[in-house]
Short mmCIF file of C-alpha atoms in Angstrom, two decimals:
data_model
loop_
_atom_site.label_atom_id
_atom_site.label_comp_id
_atom_site.label_asym_id
_atom_site.label_seq_id
_atom_site.Cartn_x
_atom_site.Cartn_y
_atom_site.Cartn_z
CA MET A 1 12.49 4.19 -1.58
CA ALA A 2 10.77 6.72 -3.84
CA ILE A 3 10.42 4.14 -6.61
CA LYS A 4 9.13 1.57 -4.10
CA LYS A 5 6.54 4.07 -2.91
CA MET A 6 5.46 4.93 -6.46
CA THR A 7 5.28 1.34 -7.73
CA GLY A 8 4.48 -0.71 -4.65
CA LEU A 9 7.29 -3.09 -5.65
CA SER A 10 9.97 -4.26 -3.25
CA PRO A 11 13.54 -3.06 -3.88
CA ALA A 12 14.49 -6.64 -4.80
CA GLU A 13 11.68 -6.82 -7.37
CA ILE A 14 12.69 -3.46 -8.85
CA LYS A 15 16.32 -4.60 -9.17
CA SER A 16 15.27 -7.95 -10.61
CA ARG A 17 13.03 -6.37 -13.23
CA ALA A 18 15.69 -3.82 -14.16
CA ALA A 19 18.32 -6.56 -14.47
CA ASN A 20 16.01 -8.62 -16.68
CA ASP A 21 15.10 -5.63 -18.87
CA GLU A 22 11.44 -5.84 -17.81
CA PHE A 23 8.93 -3.07 -17.26
CA ILE A 24 9.09 -1.59 -13.77
CA PHE A 25 6.12 0.70 -14.08
CA VAL A 26 3.29 1.14 -16.55
CA CYS A 27 0.87 4.05 -16.52
CA ASP A 28 -1.14 6.22 -18.82
CA TYR A 29 -0.16 9.85 -18.94
CA VAL A 30 -3.51 11.16 -19.98
CA ASP A 31 -3.11 14.26 -17.84
CA ASP A 32 -0.48 16.54 -16.36
CA ASP A 33 -0.24 14.53 -13.14
CA GLY A 34 0.48 11.28 -14.99
CA LEU A 35 3.20 12.94 -17.04
CA LYS A 36 4.77 14.48 -13.95
CA LEU A 37 4.72 11.06 -12.26
CA ILE A 38 6.48 9.44 -15.22
CA ASN A 39 9.18 12.12 -15.29
CA LYS A 40 9.65 11.99 -11.50
CA MET A 41 10.04 8.23 -11.60
CA LYS A 42 12.46 8.52 -14.53
CA ARG A 43 14.67 10.92 -12.56
CA GLU A 44 14.63 8.68 -9.47
CA MET A 45 15.60 5.61 -11.48
CA LYS A 46 18.42 7.45 -13.24
CA LYS A 47 19.78 8.49 -9.83
CA LEU A 48 20.00 4.80 -8.98
CA GLY A 49 21.85 4.03 -12.18
CA ILE A 50 18.88 2.33 -13.84
CA THR A 51 18.72 2.84 -17.59
CA VAL A 52 15.30 4.23 -18.35
CA ARG A 53 13.47 3.52 -21.58
CA LEU A 54 10.06 5.08 -22.12
CA TYR A 55 7.42 3.77 -24.48
CA GLU A 56 4.36 5.37 -25.98
CA ASP A 57 1.90 3.16 -27.84
CA GLY A 58 4.43 0.31 -27.84
CA THR A 59 7.20 2.38 -29.43
CA GLU A 60 10.30 3.51 -27.54
CA LYS A 61 10.53 7.30 -27.37
CA PRO A 62 13.40 9.57 -26.30
CA SER A 63 13.00 10.44 -22.62
CA GLU A 64 13.55 14.11 -23.47
CA LEU A 65 10.23 14.02 -25.33
CA PHE A 66 8.42 13.46 -22.03
CA ASP A 67 10.33 16.34 -20.40
CA ASN A 68 9.42 18.61 -23.30
CA ILE A 69 5.75 17.62 -23.19
CA GLU A 70 5.67 18.34 -19.46
CA LYS A 71 7.23 21.78 -20.03
CA LEU A 72 4.69 22.47 -22.76
CA HIS A 73 1.82 21.51 -20.43
CA ASP A 74 3.26 23.81 -17.75
CA GLU A 75 3.50 26.69 -20.23
CA ILE A 76 -0.08 26.15 -21.38
CA ASN A 77 -1.32 26.03 -17.79
CA MET A 78 0.60 29.22 -16.94
CA SER A 79 -0.91 31.05 -19.91
CA LYS A 80 -4.41 29.93 -18.88
CA SER A 81 -3.95 31.47 -15.44
CA ASP A 82 -2.86 34.86 -16.84
#
């Protein structure tokens, strides 16, 4: 349900796209909120057993990269508030 809420796609459409190795969600992560959304969606899909592949500028990137970038953003934001 979380993926449905985030994408607006029906569960059947999500399953169909995953089965056909199609994109389920596309967004720009130009800010912290976009990056957090991508990582949240990634975790939800993995819970459902969906293999997640993330792309940046048309090139597949390791999903850990997005986790690390989010952590870096959080650290920067924490240091700004000190």
